[in-house]
Coordinates of C-alpha atoms in Angstrom, one line a residue:
M1 CA -0.9 3.3 9.2
S2 CA 0.6 5.8 11.6
D3 CA 2.5 8.6 9.8
N4 CA 5.6 8.1 11.9
L5 CA 6.9 5.3 9.7
R6 CA 5.9 6.8 6.4
S7 CA 7.7 10.0 7.5
D8 CA 10.9 8.0 7.8
F9 CA 11.1 7.9 4.0
P10 CA 12.1 11.2 2.4
F11 CA 10.9 10.0 -1.0
F12 CA 7.3 10.8 0.0
S13 CA 7.9 14.3 1.2
N14 CA 9.7 15.0 -2.0
N15 CA 6.9 13.4 -4.1
P16 CA 3.7 14.2 -2.2
A17 CA 1.4 13.7 -5.1
L18 CA 2.9 10.3 -6.2
V19 CA 1.2 7.0 -5.4
Y20 CA 4.0 4.4 -5.3
L21 CA 2.6 0.8 -5.7
D22 CA 5.6 -1.0 -7.2
N23 CA 7.3 -2.2 -4.0
A24 CA 7.9 -5.7 -5.3
A25 CA 10.3 -4.2 -7.9
T26 CA 12.1 -2.0 -5.4
T27 CA 11.3 -0.2 -2.2
Q28 CA 12.0 3.4 -1.1
K29 CA 14.9 4.1 1.2
V30 CA 14.5 4.9 4.9
Q31 CA 16.3 8.0 6.1
C32 CA 18.5 6.2 8.6
V33 CA 19.9 4.1 5.6
I34 CA 20.7 7.2 3.7
D35 CA 22.3 8.9 6.7
A36 CA 24.5 5.8 7.4
M37 CA 25.8 5.7 3.9
V38 CA 26.5 9.5 3.7
D39 CA 28.1 9.3 7.1
H40 CA 30.5 6.6 5.9
M41 CA 31.3 8.2 2.6
T42 CA 32.0 11.6 4.2
K43 CA 33.7 10.6 7.4
D44 CA 35.0 7.0 7.3
N45 CA 35.6 6.2 3.6
S46 CA 38.3 3.6 3.1
N47 CA 38.8 0.2 1.7
I48 CA 38.7 -2.9 3.8
G49 CA 40.8 -6.1 4.3
R50 CA 43.9 -4.5 2.9
S51 CA 45.2 -2.0 5.4
L52 CA 46.0 -1.8 9.1
Y53 CA 45.3 1.9 9.9
P54 CA 42.3 2.7 12.1
L55 CA 40.1 4.1 9.3
S56 CA 40.2 0.9 7.4
S57 CA 39.8 -1.2 10.5
N58 CA 36.7 0.8 11.5
A59 CA 35.1 0.3 8.0
E60 CA 35.9 -3.4 8.1
K61 CA 34.2 -3.7 11.5
K62 CA 31.1 -2.0 10.1
V63 CA 30.9 -4.6 7.3
E64 CA 31.3 -7.5 9.7
D65 CA 28.7 -6.0 12.0
A66 CA 26.4 -5.9 8.9
R67 CA 27.2 -9.6 8.3
L68 CA 26.2 -10.4 11.9
T69 CA 23.0 -8.4 11.5
A70 CA 22.1 -10.2 8.3
A71 CA 22.8 -13.5 10.0
R72 CA 20.5 -12.7 12.9
F73 CA 17.8 -11.5 10.5
I74 CA 17.5 -15.1 9.2
N75 CA 18.8 -17.0 12.3
A76 CA 22.0 -18.1 10.7
S77 CA 25.6 -17.8 11.8
K78 CA 27.9 -15.0 10.6
E79 CA 30.2 -17.4 8.8
E80 CA 27.2 -18.5 6.6
I81 CA 26.6 -15.1 5.1
I82 CA 28.0 -14.2 1.7
F83 CA 27.5 -10.6 0.5
T84 CA 26.6 -10.5 -3.2
K85 CA 25.3 -7.9 -5.6
G86 CA 21.8 -9.2 -5.0
S87 CA 19.6 -12.3 -5.3
T88 CA 20.4 -12.6 -9.0
E89 CA 24.1 -13.1 -8.4
A90 CA 23.4 -15.4 -5.5
L91 CA 21.2 -17.7 -7.5
N92 CA 23.7 -17.7 -10.4
I93 CA 26.4 -18.9 -7.9
V94 CA 24.2 -21.7 -6.7
S95 CA 23.1 -22.7 -10.2
S96 CA 26.5 -22.7 -11.9
S97 CA 28.1 -24.5 -8.9
V98 CA 25.6 -27.3 -8.3
C99 CA 25.1 -28.0 -12.0
A100 CA 28.8 -28.2 -12.7
E101 CA 29.3 -30.5 -9.7
N102 CA 26.6 -32.9 -11.1
A103 CA 27.5 -32.7 -14.8
D104 CA 26.7 -35.8 -16.8
K105 CA 25.6 -37.8 -13.8
G106 CA 21.9 -38.3 -14.8
K107 CA 20.8 -35.8 -12.2
N108 CA 17.8 -33.5 -12.3
V109 CA 16.9 -30.0 -10.9
V110 CA 13.5 -29.1 -9.7
I111 CA 12.0 -25.6 -9.9
S112 CA 8.5 -24.2 -10.2
V113 CA 6.6 -22.2 -12.8
L114 CA 6.3 -19.4 -10.2
E115 CA 9.9 -18.5 -10.4
H116 CA 11.3 -15.0 -11.2
S117 CA 13.7 -15.1 -14.2
S118 CA 16.6 -14.9 -11.7
N119 CA 15.6 -18.4 -10.4
Y120 CA 14.6 -19.7 -13.8
A121 CA 17.1 -18.6 -16.5
P122 CA 20.3 -19.7 -14.7
W123 CA 18.9 -23.2 -14.3
L124 CA 17.8 -23.3 -17.9
R125 CA 21.4 -22.4 -19.0
D126 CA 23.3 -24.5 -16.5
C127 CA 21.2 -27.7 -16.9
K128 CA 21.6 -27.5 -20.6
K129 CA 25.4 -26.8 -20.3
H130 CA 26.0 -29.6 -17.9
N131 CA 23.5 -32.2 -19.1
L132 CA 21.0 -32.2 -16.2
I133 CA 17.3 -32.6 -16.6
L134 CA 15.3 -29.5 -15.6
R135 CA 11.8 -30.3 -14.1
I136 CA 9.4 -27.4 -13.9
A137 CA 6.4 -28.0 -11.6
E138 CA 3.0 -26.4 -12.1
N139 CA 2.1 -26.6 -8.4
E140 CA 3.5 -27.6 -5.0
D141 CA 2.2 -31.2 -5.1
D142 CA 3.8 -31.7 -8.5
L143 CA 7.0 -30.2 -7.3
I144 CA 7.1 -32.7 -4.4
S145 CA 6.4 -35.6 -6.8
F146 CA 9.3 -34.4 -9.1
I147 CA 11.9 -34.8 -6.3
D148 CA 13.6 -38.2 -6.3
E149 CA 16.9 -39.8 -5.5
N150 CA 18.4 -38.3 -8.7
T151 CA 17.5 -34.7 -7.8
A152 CA 20.6 -32.6 -7.3
I153 CA 18.7 -29.5 -5.9
V154 CA 15.3 -28.0 -5.5
S155 CA 15.2 -24.2 -6.0
V156 CA 11.9 -22.3 -5.4
T157 CA 10.6 -18.9 -4.5
G158 CA 9.4 -18.2 -1.0
M159 CA 6.8 -15.8 -2.4
S160 CA 5.7 -15.3 -6.0
N161 CA 6.3 -11.8 -7.3
V162 CA 3.2 -12.2 -9.5
T163 CA 0.6 -13.8 -7.3
G164 CA 1.9 -13.3 -3.8
F165 CA 1.5 -17.1 -3.2
M166 CA 3.8 -18.5 -0.6
P167 CA 4.6 -22.2 -1.0
D168 CA 5.3 -24.4 2.0
I169 CA 9.0 -24.1 1.8
G170 CA 9.6 -26.0 5.0
R171 CA 7.8 -29.0 3.5
I172 CA 9.6 -28.7 0.3
C173 CA 13.1 -28.5 1.9
G174 CA 12.3 -31.3 4.3
Y175 CA 11.3 -33.6 1.4
A176 CA 14.3 -32.6 -0.6
K177 CA 16.5 -33.6 2.4
Q178 CA 14.8 -37.0 2.7
K179 CA 15.7 -37.7 -0.9
G180 CA 19.3 -36.5 -0.5
A181 CA 18.8 -33.3 -2.5
L182 CA 20.0 -29.8 -1.7
S183 CA 17.4 -27.0 -1.4
C184 CA 17.6 -23.3 -2.3
I185 CA 15.0 -20.6 -1.5
D186 CA 14.7 -17.3 -3.4
A187 CA 13.5 -15.1 -0.5
S188 CA 13.6 -11.8 -2.5
Q189 CA 9.9 -11.1 -1.9
L190 CA 9.4 -13.1 1.3
A191 CA 12.1 -11.4 3.3
A192 CA 10.3 -8.0 3.3
H193 CA 7.1 -9.4 4.7
R194 CA 7.7 -12.5 6.8
S195 CA 10.3 -13.4 9.4
I196 CA 12.7 -16.0 8.2
D197 CA 14.4 -18.8 10.2
V198 CA 16.7 -20.9 8.0
K199 CA 17.0 -23.5 10.7
D200 CA 13.2 -23.9 10.8
I201 CA 12.9 -23.9 7.0
G202 CA 15.8 -26.4 6.7
C203 CA 17.2 -25.0 3.4
D204 CA 20.8 -25.3 2.3
Y205 CA 20.8 -21.9 0.5
L206 CA 18.7 -18.8 0.7
C207 CA 19.0 -15.4 -0.8
F208 CA 17.5 -11.9 -0.6
S209 CA 18.3 -8.4 -1.9
S210 CA 18.8 -5.1 0.0
H211 CA 16.8 -2.9 -2.4
K212 CA 13.6 -4.9 -1.7
L213 CA 14.1 -4.3 2.0
Y214 CA 14.3 -0.5 2.1
G215 CA 18.0 -0.5 1.6
P216 CA 20.3 0.5 -1.2
E217 CA 20.8 -1.3 -4.6
G218 CA 23.8 -3.4 -5.4
V219 CA 24.0 -5.6 -2.4
G220 CA 22.3 -8.8 -1.2
V221 CA 22.9 -12.0 0.8
L222 CA 23.5 -15.6 -0.1
Y223 CA 23.1 -17.8 2.9
S224 CA 24.8 -21.1 2.8
K225 CA 25.0 -23.8 5.5
Q226 CA 28.7 -24.0 6.4
Q227 CA 28.8 -27.7 5.4
D228 CA 27.2 -26.9 2.0
M229 CA 29.5 -24.0 1.1
S230 CA 31.9 -26.5 -0.3
H231 CA 29.4 -27.2 -3.1
L232 CA 29.7 -23.6 -4.3
V233 CA 32.3 -22.1 -6.7
P234 CA 32.8 -18.3 -6.9
L235 CA 31.7 -16.6 -10.1
C236 CA 34.6 -14.1 -9.7
L237 CA 38.1 -14.2 -8.3
G238 CA 40.5 -11.4 -7.4
G239 CA 41.7 -9.3 -4.5
G240 CA 40.6 -10.5 -1.1
A241 CA 39.3 -13.8 -2.4
V242 CA 42.6 -15.6 -2.9
D243 CA 45.7 -16.2 -0.8
S244 CA 49.3 -15.6 -1.8
S245 CA 49.3 -18.8 -3.8
Y246 CA 46.2 -17.7 -5.7
C247 CA 44.1 -20.4 -4.1
T248 CA 40.6 -19.5 -3.3
K249 CA 40.1 -18.7 0.4
E250 CA 37.7 -20.9 2.4
G251 CA 34.3 -19.6 3.6
H252 CA 32.7 -16.4 2.6
P253 CA 35.9 -14.4 1.8
G254 CA 36.4 -16.6 -1.2
F255 CA 33.1 -15.3 -2.7
E256 CA 33.7 -11.6 -2.1
A257 CA 36.4 -10.7 -4.5
G258 CA 37.4 -7.1 -5.2
T259 CA 36.3 -4.0 -3.3
Q260 CA 32.9 -4.6 -1.8
N261 CA 30.1 -2.1 -2.0
I262 CA 31.0 -0.9 1.5
A263 CA 28.6 2.0 1.8
S264 CA 25.7 0.0 0.6
I265 CA 26.5 -2.9 3.0
I266 CA 26.5 -0.4 5.9
G267 CA 23.2 1.0 4.6
F268 CA 21.8 -2.5 4.3
E269 CA 22.4 -3.2 7.9
R270 CA 20.5 -0.1 8.9
A271 CA 17.6 -1.2 6.8
L272 CA 17.6 -4.7 8.4
K273 CA 17.7 -3.2 11.9
Y274 CA 14.8 -0.9 11.0
L275 CA 12.7 -3.9 9.9
I276 CA 13.6 -5.9 13.0
R277 CA 12.7 -3.0 15.3
N278 CA 9.4 -2.3 13.6
Y279 CA 8.4 -5.9 12.6
N280 CA 5.1 -6.2 14.5
H281 CA 3.8 -2.8 13.5
I282 CA 4.8 -3.5 9.9
K283 CA 3.1 -6.9 9.8
D284 CA -0.1 -5.6 11.2
T285 CA -0.2 -2.7 8.8
E286 CA 0.5 -4.8 5.8
N287 CA -2.1 -7.3 6.7
E288 CA -4.7 -4.6 7.0
L289 CA -3.7 -3.0 3.7
S290 CA -3.7 -6.3 1.8
R291 CA -7.2 -7.1 3.0
Y292 CA -8.4 -3.6 2.0
L293 CA -6.8 -3.8 -1.4
Y294 CA -8.3 -7.2 -2.1
R295 CA -11.8 -6.2 -1.1
K296 CA -11.7 -3.0 -3.2
M297 CA -10.2 -4.8 -6.3
S298 CA -12.8 -7.6 -6.0
E299 CA -15.6 -5.1 -6.3
L300 CA -14.4 -3.7 -9.6
K301 CA -16.1 -4.6 -12.9
G302 CA -14.0 -5.4 -16.0
F303 CA -11.0 -6.6 -14.0
S304 CA -9.8 -10.1 -13.2
L305 CA -7.7 -10.8 -10.2
V306 CA -4.8 -13.3 -10.4
C307 CA -4.7 -13.8 -6.7
S308 CA -7.5 -15.7 -4.9
E309 CA -7.0 -14.2 -1.5
P310 CA -5.6 -11.0 0.1
S311 CA -2.0 -10.5 -0.6
L312 CA 0.5 -7.7 -0.6
I313 CA 1.0 -8.5 -4.3
C314 CA -2.2 -8.1 -6.3
S315 CA -2.0 -8.7 -10.1
F316 CA -4.9 -8.3 -12.4
T317 CA -5.9 -8.1 -16.1
S318 CA -8.4 -5.8 -17.8
S319 CA -11.1 -6.9 -20.3
F320 CA -11.0 -3.6 -22.1
L321 CA -7.4 -2.3 -22.0
S322 CA -4.0 -3.9 -22.4
S323 CA -1.7 -4.0 -19.4
H324 CA 0.6 -1.6 -21.1
D325 CA -2.1 0.9 -21.9
L326 CA -3.5 0.6 -18.3
G327 CA 0.0 1.1 -16.9
V328 CA 0.6 4.2 -19.0
L329 CA -2.8 5.6 -18.0
L330 CA -2.2 5.1 -14.3
G331 CA 1.3 6.4 -14.6
N332 CA 0.1 9.6 -16.2
K333 CA -2.1 10.1 -13.1
G334 CA 0.8 9.7 -10.8
I335 CA 0.2 6.0 -9.8
C336 CA 3.1 3.7 -10.2
V337 CA 2.3 0.0 -10.9
R338 CA 4.2 -2.7 -12.8
T339 CA 3.0 -4.1 -16.1
G340 CA 4.0 -6.9 -18.5
S341 CA 5.6 -10.1 -17.5
C342 CA 7.1 -8.9 -14.2
C343 CA 10.2 -11.0 -15.0
A344 CA 8.1 -14.2 -14.6
H345 CA 7.6 -15.0 -18.3
S346 CA 6.4 -18.6 -18.0
L347 CA 3.9 -17.9 -15.3
V348 CA 2.5 -14.7 -16.8
R349 CA 2.1 -16.4 -20.3
K350 CA -0.2 -18.9 -18.6
I351 CA -2.3 -16.0 -17.2
S352 CA -2.4 -13.6 -20.1
E353 CA -0.6 -13.3 -23.4
G354 CA -0.9 -9.5 -23.0
G355 CA 0.8 -9.4 -19.6
I356 CA -0.6 -8.3 -16.3
C357 CA -0.8 -5.2 -14.1
R358 CA 0.7 -5.6 -10.6
V359 CA 0.1 -3.7 -7.5
S360 CA 2.5 -4.4 -4.7
L361 CA 2.1 -2.8 -1.2
S362 CA 4.4 -1.8 1.6
F363 CA 3.7 -0.7 5.2
Y364 CA 4.3 2.9 4.1
N365 CA 1.4 2.8 1.8
T366 CA -2.0 4.0 2.9
K367 CA -5.7 3.3 2.2
D368 CA -5.7 6.7 0.5
D369 CA -3.1 5.2 -2.0
I370 CA -5.4 2.3 -2.6
D371 CA -8.4 4.6 -3.0
A372 CA -6.6 6.7 -5.6
L373 CA -5.8 3.5 -7.6
I374 CA -9.4 2.3 -7.4
S375 CA -10.7 5.7 -8.5
Q376 CA -8.6 5.7 -11.6
L377 CA -9.5 2.1 -12.5
E378 CA -13.1 3.0 -12.1
E379 CA -12.6 6.0 -14.4
A380 CA -10.8 3.8 -16.9
Q381 CA -13.7 1.4 -16.9
K382 CA -16.3 4.1 -17.5
R383 CA -14.2 5.6 -20.3
Y384 CA -13.1 2.4 -22.1
G385 CA -15.2 -0.4 -20.7
G386 CA -18.5 0.4 -22.3
S387 CA -21.5 -1.3 -20.6
L388 CA -19.5 -3.8 -18.5

């Protein structure tokens, strides 16, 4: 990868010896994002939607510009974008709303075993609370077969945070529509690596988080088709979300109670623009890195890959060390990977009771990063693997 993009991230100049391979958990922040946030907080800081003076109006315009950029990022309209604290809040809004609307009606909800806890736990809770049947599919074909005329909603990941597998979400959403069901896509991992067109996918809801897209923590997006926003009920009410009669405002304002994370929203927009501007280069670089990682990992002895083809997310197990011990060993050598269940408990339990190690790449990684990982895994095998 050309150094000009890696150099856009001050984290690496401040940590030159660190190999960061945990990008599925959170990504590093691009300099233009940091600059935009500092600029707002030091020059234009004010609240929005409450005052008429120019400072406040300017801040409000920046937030609405960010809403428009987020909409363009997924080919939606500005009115269909709700700012949330992240994908977790977004999925909780959808789950609590749809399940309450369909309480005690003999309805079912369909998800997959691939789901992150944020798209698993809310459905477990809300289906139980409102007496819906939760159907959990082992694979895509099973998922399709589980959808019927009594399905209220299908909610699936766009990209597994454990295997990197990307189900055919267009097919799934299209079939759900045929059966009269709503559809929701958790694009937390997908959004960083693939272009998203909600019109092409045909989903009713979709969410993603800023901190997985080189932006700040604490902000994300819930996309809702305008006609489907009526199915949603806000988790929180307060200032800005209600009118003078304390009735919930229509559209996205009704879901954005209280003071928004203004600086982070502004930073989020810069991250999205950065991704849009560099998309082709990013995609080419990530494809090359994923192929290189898969080839190198496949050549190792004593390790079993979870993925069956090149992916930006490569999880594996060791025959001679627990995932925890391996993670500590690598961490002590300055190599950051994720270990354990990766917040996908049901899926990982099927793979290994002892958890997994996960390497997740970004375009700012290099082949040198991968070589450093491989070198340490080879050293671990020699030290602990015996005659494997």
